[in-house]
């Protein structure tokens, strides 16, 4: 059951990438077309690199999910322009976090008003994702994050959990949100097999983005990458596979934070699938 459950999770993956110059080539070289690719956005670079890469990858036949942080949107008109551009590119799935721009670029300070506006626009996307926090958010109380998921449930279709390195905490969080009545399917956020030195170099080069920011606010997590044998995705997933594959958990698959170590992430996934299938 454990091996079968892990295989199912690995077969239902999303790869989160950052819109750097080499990202398109890396995706084309290493990511199968049946793997969903999500593209982050950061307050350092704004939305344009995200929208541009999303359009190019969609043109190559990938199912692409752009991040559209509320705090990077100027106003309702800007949101409508983004919606029209993404729909023209064939995008039917968006991820709407609050984002980190401080101050916000415009009128939206959080994700919920954007989600409500998308509903008012006739739900232009078939799928809309929102954020969940298995490990405490550095600025928001846990009860508030769970309440936020409840408030967003009418406008969203799934949750993407942020990074978690503790299988016990991850399992408890899923049980907790289900008890609170949050029934949206969850894509479990897991760091890929990234090397600490490469992660630090990338963060320095492109700025702290949507996925690197959480690590930056939890410096002790870098030690997990640095310690010999201190972290591997498999060691996180194996102890939690029972909880993650329980029907009550409603886990839709894995959301792998690649930190643009795209080849390494796909190589790890394929090697583990080969071992499980052997």
PDB file of C-alpha atoms in Angstrom:
ATOM      1  CA  UNK A   1       0.000   0.000   0.000  1.00  0.00           C
ATOM      2  CA  UNK A   2       2.843   2.407   0.863  1.00  0.00           C
ATOM      3  CA  UNK A   3       4.633   1.833  -2.451  1.00  0.00           C
ATOM      4  CA  UNK A   4       1.404   2.093  -4.429  1.00  0.00           C
ATOM      5  CA  UNK A   5       0.460   5.295  -2.627  1.00  0.00           C
ATOM      6  CA  UNK A   6       3.861   6.828  -3.240  1.00  0.00           C
ATOM      7  CA  UNK A   7       3.679   5.886  -6.919  1.00  0.00           C
ATOM      8  CA  UNK A   8       0.290   7.591  -7.174  1.00  0.00           C
ATOM      9  CA  UNK A   9       1.680  10.771  -5.609  1.00  0.00           C
ATOM     10  CA  UNK A  10       4.692  10.785  -7.927  1.00  0.00           C
ATOM     11  CA  UNK A  11       2.443  10.285 -10.954  1.00  0.00           C
ATOM     12  CA  UNK A  12       0.399  13.373  -9.985  1.00  0.00           C
ATOM     13  CA  UNK A  13       3.029  16.076  -9.712  1.00  0.00           C
ATOM     14  CA  UNK A  14       3.305  19.768 -10.400  1.00  0.00           C
ATOM     15  CA  UNK A  15       6.719  21.388 -10.841  1.00  0.00           C
ATOM     16  CA  UNK A  16       7.066  24.908  -9.538  1.00  0.00           C
ATOM     17  CA  UNK A  17       9.643  26.900 -11.512  1.00  0.00           C
ATOM     18  CA  UNK A  18      10.929  30.457 -11.390  1.00  0.00           C
ATOM     19  CA  UNK A  19      10.928  32.617 -14.547  1.00  0.00           C
ATOM     20  CA  UNK A  20      14.677  32.909 -15.121  1.00  0.00           C
ATOM     21  CA  UNK A  21      16.316  33.152 -18.563  1.00  0.00           C
ATOM     22  CA  UNK A  22      17.147  29.453 -18.731  1.00  0.00           C
ATOM     23  CA  UNK A  23      13.852  28.127 -17.364  1.00  0.00           C
ATOM     24  CA  UNK A  24      12.130  27.557 -20.705  1.00  0.00           C
ATOM     25  CA  UNK A  25      15.033  25.511 -22.058  1.00  0.00           C
ATOM     26  CA  UNK A  26      15.253  23.471 -18.863  1.00  0.00           C
ATOM     27  CA  UNK A  27      11.549  22.650 -18.924  1.00  0.00           C
ATOM     28  CA  UNK A  28      11.652  21.661 -22.590  1.00  0.00           C
ATOM     29  CA  UNK A  29      14.685  19.453 -22.019  1.00  0.00           C
ATOM     30  CA  UNK A  30      13.569  17.645 -18.885  1.00  0.00           C
ATOM     31  CA  UNK A  31       9.848  17.925 -18.106  1.00  0.00           C
ATOM     32  CA  UNK A  32       7.342  15.541 -19.730  1.00  0.00           C
ATOM     33  CA  UNK A  33       4.255  17.193 -21.218  1.00  0.00           C
ATOM     34  CA  UNK A  34       1.995  15.393 -18.737  1.00  0.00           C
ATOM     35  CA  UNK A  35       3.618  17.196 -15.784  1.00  0.00           C
ATOM     36  CA  UNK A  36       1.926  20.455 -14.807  1.00  0.00           C
ATOM     37  CA  UNK A  37       4.314  23.417 -14.592  1.00  0.00           C
ATOM     38  CA  UNK A  38       3.589  26.310 -12.239  1.00  0.00           C
ATOM     39  CA  UNK A  39       5.408  29.624 -12.694  1.00  0.00           C
ATOM     40  CA  UNK A  40       6.123  31.837  -9.693  1.00  0.00           C
ATOM     41  CA  UNK A  41       6.049  35.617  -9.478  1.00  0.00           C
ATOM     42  CA  UNK A  42       8.013  37.881  -7.172  1.00  0.00           C
ATOM     43  CA  UNK A  43       7.800  41.505  -6.027  1.00  0.00           C
ATOM     44  CA  UNK A  44      11.368  41.946  -7.287  1.00  0.00           C
ATOM     45  CA  UNK A  45      10.555  41.289 -10.938  1.00  0.00           C
ATOM     46  CA  UNK A  46       6.782  41.775 -11.129  1.00  0.00           C
ATOM     47  CA  UNK A  47       4.205  39.831 -13.113  1.00  0.00           C
ATOM     48  CA  UNK A  48       5.529  40.295 -16.656  1.00  0.00           C
ATOM     49  CA  UNK A  49       8.209  37.536 -16.560  1.00  0.00           C
ATOM     50  CA  UNK A  50       5.610  35.134 -15.183  1.00  0.00           C
ATOM     51  CA  UNK A  51       3.052  35.930 -17.858  1.00  0.00           C
ATOM     52  CA  UNK A  52       5.664  35.794 -20.622  1.00  0.00           C
ATOM     53  CA  UNK A  53       7.050  32.392 -19.608  1.00  0.00           C
ATOM     54  CA  UNK A  54       3.531  31.054 -19.063  1.00  0.00           C
ATOM     55  CA  UNK A  55       2.565  31.942 -22.618  1.00  0.00           C
ATOM     56  CA  UNK A  56       5.705  30.399 -24.109  1.00  0.00           C
ATOM     57  CA  UNK A  57       5.375  27.136 -22.169  1.00  0.00           C
ATOM     58  CA  UNK A  58       1.673  26.882 -22.982  1.00  0.00           C
ATOM     59  CA  UNK A  59       2.637  27.305 -26.633  1.00  0.00           C
ATOM     60  CA  UNK A  60       4.905  24.280 -26.279  1.00  0.00           C
ATOM     61  CA  UNK A  61       1.958  22.167 -25.135  1.00  0.00           C
ATOM     62  CA  UNK A  62       2.424  22.273 -21.367  1.00  0.00           C
ATOM     63  CA  UNK A  63      -0.390  22.760 -18.919  1.00  0.00           C
ATOM     64  CA  UNK A  64       0.884  25.876 -17.133  1.00  0.00           C
ATOM     65  CA  UNK A  65      -0.331  27.454 -13.898  1.00  0.00           C
ATOM     66  CA  UNK A  66       0.875  31.034 -13.395  1.00  0.00           C
ATOM     67  CA  UNK A  67       1.075  32.585  -9.942  1.00  0.00           C
ATOM     68  CA  UNK A  68      -0.985  35.792  -9.853  1.00  0.00           C
ATOM     69  CA  UNK A  69      -0.193  37.405  -6.480  1.00  0.00           C
ATOM     70  CA  UNK A  70      -2.843  39.856  -5.368  1.00  0.00           C
ATOM     71  CA  UNK A  71      -0.289  42.436  -4.260  1.00  0.00           C
ATOM     72  CA  UNK A  72       1.205  42.652  -7.745  1.00  0.00           C
ATOM     73  CA  UNK A  73      -2.103  43.679  -9.318  1.00  0.00           C
ATOM     74  CA  UNK A  74      -2.719  47.410  -9.691  1.00  0.00           C
ATOM     75  CA  UNK A  75      -6.521  47.382  -9.887  1.00  0.00           C
ATOM     76  CA  UNK A  76      -9.554  45.694 -11.436  1.00  0.00           C
ATOM     77  CA  UNK A  77      -8.519  46.818 -14.910  1.00  0.00           C
ATOM     78  CA  UNK A  78      -5.075  45.256 -14.521  1.00  0.00           C
ATOM     79  CA  UNK A  79      -6.641  42.017 -13.284  1.00  0.00           C
ATOM     80  CA  UNK A  80      -8.945  41.916 -16.310  1.00  0.00           C
ATOM     81  CA  UNK A  81      -5.967  42.473 -18.634  1.00  0.00           C
ATOM     82  CA  UNK A  82      -4.101  39.586 -16.973  1.00  0.00           C
ATOM     83  CA  UNK A  83      -7.164  37.343 -17.247  1.00  0.00           C
ATOM     84  CA  UNK A  84      -7.616  38.129 -20.939  1.00  0.00           C
ATOM     85  CA  UNK A  85      -3.935  37.525 -21.680  1.00  0.00           C
ATOM     86  CA  UNK A  86      -3.889  34.181 -19.899  1.00  0.00           C
ATOM     87  CA  UNK A  87      -7.097  32.993 -21.505  1.00  0.00           C
ATOM     88  CA  UNK A  88      -5.737  33.927 -24.923  1.00  0.00           C
ATOM     89  CA  UNK A  89      -2.727  31.704 -24.136  1.00  0.00           C
ATOM     90  CA  UNK A  90      -5.040  28.798 -23.335  1.00  0.00           C
ATOM     91  CA  UNK A  91      -4.482  28.908 -19.563  1.00  0.00           C
ATOM     92  CA  UNK A  92      -7.332  27.419 -17.542  1.00  0.00           C
ATOM     93  CA  UNK A  93      -5.691  27.254 -14.098  1.00  0.00           C
ATOM     94  CA  UNK A  94      -4.206  30.008 -11.901  1.00  0.00           C
ATOM     95  CA  UNK A  95      -2.718  30.132  -8.423  1.00  0.00           C
ATOM     96  CA  UNK A  96      -3.660  33.227  -6.394  1.00  0.00           C
ATOM     97  CA  UNK A  97      -1.535  33.919  -3.300  1.00  0.00           C
ATOM     98  CA  UNK A  98      -1.480  37.232  -1.474  1.00  0.00           C
ATOM     99  CA  UNK A  99       2.157  37.788  -2.435  1.00  0.00           C
ATOM    100  CA  UNK A 100       4.911  39.755  -0.753  1.00  0.00           C
ATOM    101  CA  UNK A 101       4.919  43.161  -2.426  1.00  0.00           C
ATOM    102  CA  UNK A 102       5.122  45.724   0.379  1.00  0.00           C
ATOM    103  CA  UNK A 103       3.474  48.043  -0.171  1.00  0.00           C
ATOM    104  CA  UNK A 104       1.037  46.432  -2.616  1.00  0.00           C
ATOM    105  CA  UNK A 105       1.204  47.611  -6.213  1.00  0.00           C
ATOM    106  CA  UNK A 106      -2.424  48.697  -6.055  1.00  0.00           C
ATOM    107  CA  UNK A 107      -5.781  48.114  -4.449  1.00  0.00           C
ATOM    108  CA  UNK A 108      -5.479  44.429  -3.513  1.00  0.00           C
ATOM    109  CA  UNK A 109      -3.859  43.654  -0.158  1.00  0.00           C
ATOM    110  CA  UNK A 110      -4.850  39.980  -0.036  1.00  0.00           C
ATOM    111  CA  UNK A 111      -5.988  37.097  -2.188  1.00  0.00           C
ATOM    112  CA  UNK A 112      -9.673  36.985  -1.198  1.00  0.00           C
ATOM    113  CA  UNK A 113     -10.711  40.228  -2.987  1.00  0.00           C
ATOM    114  CA  UNK A 114      -9.017  38.970  -6.167  1.00  0.00           C
ATOM    115  CA  UNK A 115     -10.799  35.633  -5.879  1.00  0.00           C
ATOM    116  CA  UNK A 116     -14.133  37.398  -5.412  1.00  0.00           C
ATOM    117  CA  UNK A 117     -13.447  39.570  -8.443  1.00  0.00           C
ATOM    118  CA  UNK A 118     -12.659  36.496 -10.548  1.00  0.00           C
ATOM    119  CA  UNK A 119     -16.010  35.054  -9.519  1.00  0.00           C
ATOM    120  CA  UNK A 120     -17.703  38.321 -10.536  1.00  0.00           C
ATOM    121  CA  UNK A 121     -15.939  38.063 -13.900  1.00  0.00           C
ATOM    122  CA  UNK A 122     -17.729  34.758 -14.484  1.00  0.00           C
ATOM    123  CA  UNK A 123     -15.056  32.361 -13.205  1.00  0.00           C
ATOM    124  CA  UNK A 124     -12.817  32.651 -16.282  1.00  0.00           C
ATOM    125  CA  UNK A 125     -10.552  29.796 -15.117  1.00  0.00           C
ATOM    126  CA  UNK A 126     -11.700  26.219 -14.579  1.00  0.00           C
ATOM    127  CA  UNK A 127      -9.250  25.794 -11.687  1.00  0.00           C
ATOM    128  CA  UNK A 128      -8.109  28.322  -9.077  1.00  0.00           C
ATOM    129  CA  UNK A 129      -5.591  27.489  -6.369  1.00  0.00           C
ATOM    130  CA  UNK A 130      -4.984  29.106  -2.976  1.00  0.00           C
ATOM    131  CA  UNK A 131      -2.280  28.711  -0.345  1.00  0.00           C
ATOM    132  CA  UNK A 132      -2.206  26.539   2.783  1.00  0.00           C
ATOM    133  CA  UNK A 133       0.409  26.621   5.557  1.00  0.00           C
ATOM    134  CA  UNK A 134       1.194  23.302   7.303  1.00  0.00           C
ATOM    135  CA  UNK A 135       4.020  24.965   9.235  1.00  0.00           C
ATOM    136  CA  UNK A 136       3.295  28.308  10.857  1.00  0.00           C
ATOM    137  CA  UNK A 137       3.409  31.358   8.648  1.00  0.00           C
ATOM    138  CA  UNK A 138       5.929  33.823  10.085  1.00  0.00           C
ATOM    139  CA  UNK A 139       3.446  36.717   9.962  1.00  0.00           C
ATOM    140  CA  UNK A 140       0.006  35.125  10.274  1.00  0.00           C
ATOM    141  CA  UNK A 141      -1.476  33.068  13.125  1.00  0.00           C
ATOM    142  CA  UNK A 142      -2.362  29.463  12.278  1.00  0.00           C
ATOM    143  CA  UNK A 143      -6.066  29.958  13.055  1.00  0.00           C
ATOM    144  CA  UNK A 144      -6.151  32.873  10.631  1.00  0.00           C
ATOM    145  CA  UNK A 145      -4.614  30.831   7.810  1.00  0.00           C
ATOM    146  CA  UNK A 146      -7.172  28.055   8.290  1.00  0.00           C
ATOM    147  CA  UNK A 147     -10.011  30.612   8.427  1.00  0.00           C
ATOM    148  CA  UNK A 148      -8.671  32.157   5.221  1.00  0.00           C
ATOM    149  CA  UNK A 149      -8.961  28.800   3.435  1.00  0.00           C
ATOM    150  CA  UNK A 150     -12.566  28.565   4.667  1.00  0.00           C
ATOM    151  CA  UNK A 151     -13.321  32.077   3.378  1.00  0.00           C
ATOM    152  CA  UNK A 152     -11.792  31.294  -0.028  1.00  0.00           C
ATOM    153  CA  UNK A 153     -13.460  27.916  -0.541  1.00  0.00           C
ATOM    154  CA  UNK A 154     -16.369  29.281  -2.608  1.00  0.00           C
ATOM    155  CA  UNK A 155     -13.993  30.911  -5.080  1.00  0.00           C
ATOM    156  CA  UNK A 156     -11.189  28.338  -5.291  1.00  0.00           C
ATOM    157  CA  UNK A 157     -10.998  24.727  -6.457  1.00  0.00           C
ATOM    158  CA  UNK A 158      -7.845  23.491  -4.700  1.00  0.00           C
ATOM    159  CA  UNK A 159      -5.165  24.270  -2.105  1.00  0.00           C
ATOM    160  CA  UNK A 160      -1.382  24.180  -2.531  1.00  0.00           C
ATOM    161  CA  UNK A 161       0.389  23.656   0.780  1.00  0.00           C
ATOM    162  CA  UNK A 162       3.555  25.586   1.406  1.00  0.00           C
ATOM    163  CA  UNK A 163       6.818  23.878   2.247  1.00  0.00           C
ATOM    164  CA  UNK A 164       6.851  21.421   5.124  1.00  0.00           C
ATOM    165  CA  UNK A 165       9.742  19.256   6.283  1.00  0.00           C
ATOM    166  CA  UNK A 166       7.977  17.366   9.066  1.00  0.00           C
ATOM    167  CA  UNK A 167       5.720  14.449   8.033  1.00  0.00           C
ATOM    168  CA  UNK A 168       3.957  14.490  11.403  1.00  0.00           C
ATOM    169  CA  UNK A 169       3.111  18.196  11.117  1.00  0.00           C
ATOM    170  CA  UNK A 170       1.939  17.711   7.541  1.00  0.00           C
ATOM    171  CA  UNK A 171      -0.395  14.860   8.474  1.00  0.00           C
ATOM    172  CA  UNK A 172      -1.798  16.749  11.451  1.00  0.00           C
ATOM    173  CA  UNK A 173      -2.444  19.840   9.352  1.00  0.00           C
ATOM    174  CA  UNK A 174      -4.455  17.909   6.784  1.00  0.00           C
ATOM    175  CA  UNK A 175      -6.561  16.327   9.535  1.00  0.00           C
ATOM    176  CA  UNK A 176      -7.070  19.740  11.114  1.00  0.00           C
ATOM    177  CA  UNK A 177      -8.310  21.523   8.007  1.00  0.00           C
ATOM    178  CA  UNK A 178     -10.665  18.645   7.213  1.00  0.00           C
ATOM    179  CA  UNK A 179     -12.123  18.846  10.708  1.00  0.00           C
ATOM    180  CA  UNK A 180     -12.678  22.564  10.162  1.00  0.00           C
ATOM    181  CA  UNK A 181     -14.739  21.748   7.086  1.00  0.00           C
ATOM    182  CA  UNK A 182     -12.204  22.759   4.431  1.00  0.00           C
ATOM    183  CA  UNK A 183     -12.818  20.114   1.778  1.00  0.00           C
ATOM    184  CA  UNK A 184     -10.858  21.461  -1.213  1.00  0.00           C
ATOM    185  CA  UNK A 185      -8.333  18.965  -2.618  1.00  0.00           C
ATOM    186  CA  UNK A 186      -4.732  19.599  -1.550  1.00  0.00           C
ATOM    187  CA  UNK A 187      -1.554  19.523  -3.607  1.00  0.00           C
ATOM    188  CA  UNK A 188       1.140  18.856  -1.016  1.00  0.00           C
ATOM    189  CA  UNK A 189       4.116  21.194  -1.275  1.00  0.00           C
ATOM    190  CA  UNK A 190       7.453  19.385  -1.072  1.00  0.00           C
ATOM    191  CA  UNK A 191      10.969  20.672  -1.766  1.00  0.00           C
ATOM    192  CA  UNK A 192      12.681  18.795  -4.557  1.00  0.00           C
ATOM    193  CA  UNK A 193      16.185  17.309  -4.215  1.00  0.00           C
ATOM    194  CA  UNK A 194      17.832  20.736  -4.309  1.00  0.00           C
ATOM    195  CA  UNK A 195      21.407  21.355  -3.230  1.00  0.00           C
ATOM    196  CA  UNK A 196      21.825  24.083  -0.637  1.00  0.00           C
ATOM    197  CA  UNK A 197      24.678  25.849  -2.445  1.00  0.00           C
ATOM    198  CA  UNK A 198      22.696  26.038  -5.685  1.00  0.00           C
ATOM    199  CA  UNK A 199      19.615  27.267  -3.845  1.00  0.00           C
ATOM    200  CA  UNK A 200      21.557  30.077  -2.193  1.00  0.00           C
ATOM    201  CA  UNK A 201      23.244  31.074  -5.466  1.00  0.00           C
ATOM    202  CA  UNK A 202      19.928  31.175  -7.290  1.00  0.00           C
ATOM    203  CA  UNK A 203      18.221  33.206  -4.559  1.00  0.00           C
ATOM    204  CA  UNK A 204      21.049  35.729  -4.639  1.00  0.00           C
ATOM    205  CA  UNK A 205      20.956  36.026  -8.415  1.00  0.00           C
ATOM    206  CA  UNK A 206      17.226  36.504  -8.996  1.00  0.00           C
ATOM    207  CA  UNK A 207      15.965  37.784  -5.648  1.00  0.00           C
ATOM    208  CA  UNK A 208      13.744  36.109  -3.122  1.00  0.00           C
ATOM    209  CA  UNK A 209      10.696  34.869  -4.975  1.00  0.00           C
ATOM    210  CA  UNK A 210       7.424  33.255  -4.040  1.00  0.00           C
ATOM    211  CA  UNK A 211       8.978  29.892  -3.220  1.00  0.00           C
ATOM    212  CA  UNK A 212      12.339  30.969  -1.806  1.00  0.00           C
ATOM    213  CA  UNK A 213      10.815  33.514   0.578  1.00  0.00           C
ATOM    214  CA  UNK A 214       9.503  30.895   2.988  1.00  0.00           C
ATOM    215  CA  UNK A 215      12.944  29.352   3.328  1.00  0.00           C
ATOM    216  CA  UNK A 216      14.452  32.795   3.835  1.00  0.00           C
ATOM    217  CA  UNK A 217      12.164  33.358   6.809  1.00  0.00           C
ATOM    218  CA  UNK A 218      13.092  29.983   8.297  1.00  0.00           C
ATOM    219  CA  UNK A 219      16.913  30.025   8.267  1.00  0.00           C
ATOM    220  CA  UNK A 220      17.130  26.786  10.252  1.00  0.00           C
ATOM    221  CA  UNK A 221      15.644  24.976   7.263  1.00  0.00           C
ATOM    222  CA  UNK A 222      18.830  25.632   5.294  1.00  0.00           C
ATOM    223  CA  UNK A 223      20.578  23.349   7.781  1.00  0.00           C
ATOM    224  CA  UNK A 224      18.352  20.506   6.607  1.00  0.00           C
ATOM    225  CA  UNK A 225      19.771  20.925   3.112  1.00  0.00           C
ATOM    226  CA  UNK A 226      23.337  21.308   4.427  1.00  0.00           C
ATOM    227  CA  UNK A 227      23.499  18.293   6.726  1.00  0.00           C
ATOM    228  CA  UNK A 228      24.758  15.074   5.085  1.00  0.00           C
ATOM    229  CA  UNK A 229      21.655  13.015   4.407  1.00  0.00           C
ATOM    230  CA  UNK A 230      19.663  15.714   6.180  1.00  0.00           C
ATOM    231  CA  UNK A 231      16.923  16.030   3.597  1.00  0.00           C
ATOM    232  CA  UNK A 232      15.467  14.150   0.711  1.00  0.00           C
ATOM    233  CA  UNK A 233      11.890  14.306  -0.577  1.00  0.00           C
ATOM    234  CA  UNK A 234      11.582  10.550  -0.163  1.00  0.00           C
ATOM    235  CA  UNK A 235      12.370  10.702   3.546  1.00  0.00           C
ATOM    236  CA  UNK A 236       9.580  13.201   4.032  1.00  0.00           C
ATOM    237  CA  UNK A 237       7.021  11.370   1.915  1.00  0.00           C
ATOM    238  CA  UNK A 238       7.555   7.781   3.053  1.00  0.00           C
ATOM    239  CA  UNK A 239       6.484   8.243   6.713  1.00  0.00           C
ATOM    240  CA  UNK A 240       3.494  10.353   5.652  1.00  0.00           C
ATOM    241  CA  UNK A 241       2.284   8.269   2.724  1.00  0.00           C
ATOM    242  CA  UNK A 242      -0.518   6.640   4.719  1.00  0.00           C
ATOM    243  CA  UNK A 243      -1.995   9.977   5.763  1.00  0.00           C
ATOM    244  CA  UNK A 244      -1.461  11.521   2.340  1.00  0.00           C
ATOM    245  CA  UNK A 245      -3.169   8.702   0.447  1.00  0.00           C
ATOM    246  CA  UNK A 246      -6.120   8.276   2.798  1.00  0.00           C
ATOM    247  CA  UNK A 247      -9.373   9.074   0.957  1.00  0.00           C
ATOM    248  CA  UNK A 248     -10.331  11.437   3.778  1.00  0.00           C
ATOM    249  CA  UNK A 249      -7.192  13.502   3.180  1.00  0.00           C
ATOM    250  CA  UNK A 250      -8.251  14.428  -0.375  1.00  0.00           C
ATOM    251  CA  UNK A 251      -4.657  14.862  -1.525  1.00  0.00           C
ATOM    252  CA  UNK A 252      -4.614  15.454  -5.280  1.00  0.00           C
ATOM    253  CA  UNK A 253      -0.860  15.034  -5.723  1.00  0.00           C
ATOM    254  CA  UNK A 254       2.502  16.660  -5.069  1.00  0.00           C
ATOM    255  CA  UNK A 255       3.576  20.227  -5.713  1.00  0.00           C
ATOM    256  CA  UNK A 256       7.355  20.037  -6.053  1.00  0.00           C
ATOM    257  CA  UNK A 257       9.323  23.207  -5.399  1.00  0.00           C
ATOM    258  CA  UNK A 258      12.181  22.736  -7.868  1.00  0.00           C
ATOM    259  CA  UNK A 259      14.020  25.999  -7.118  1.00  0.00           C
ATOM    260  CA  UNK A 260      14.860  25.688 -10.824  1.00  0.00           C
ATOM    261  CA  UNK A 261      16.775  22.458 -10.217  1.00  0.00           C
ATOM    262  CA  UNK A 262      14.472  21.040 -12.865  1.00  0.00           C
ATOM    263  CA  UNK A 263      16.649  18.287 -14.319  1.00  0.00           C
ATOM    264  CA  UNK A 264      17.593  17.057 -10.845  1.00  0.00           C
ATOM    265  CA  UNK A 265      13.961  16.995  -9.724  1.00  0.00           C
ATOM    266  CA  UNK A 266      12.749  14.986 -12.714  1.00  0.00           C
ATOM    267  CA  UNK A 267      15.727  12.641 -12.476  1.00  0.00           C
ATOM    268  CA  UNK A 268      14.923  11.987  -8.802  1.00  0.00           C
ATOM    269  CA  UNK A 269      11.235  11.374  -9.572  1.00  0.00           C
ATOM    270  CA  UNK A 270      11.961   8.963 -12.413  1.00  0.00           C
ATOM    271  CA  UNK A 271      14.554   7.054 -10.397  1.00  0.00           C
ATOM    272  CA  UNK A 272      12.194   6.645  -7.461  1.00  0.00           C
ATOM    273  CA  UNK A 273       9.350   5.533  -9.731  1.00  0.00           C
ATOM    274  CA  UNK A 274      11.666   2.986 -11.347  1.00  0.00           C
ATOM    275  CA  UNK A 275      12.593   1.590  -7.924  1.00  0.00           C
ATOM    276  CA  UNK A 276       8.964   1.416  -6.841  1.00  0.00           C
ATOM    277  CA  UNK A 277       7.926  -0.264 -10.070  1.00  0.00           C
ATOM    278  CA  UNK A 278      10.825  -2.731  -9.899  1.00  0.00           C
TER     279      UNK A 278
END
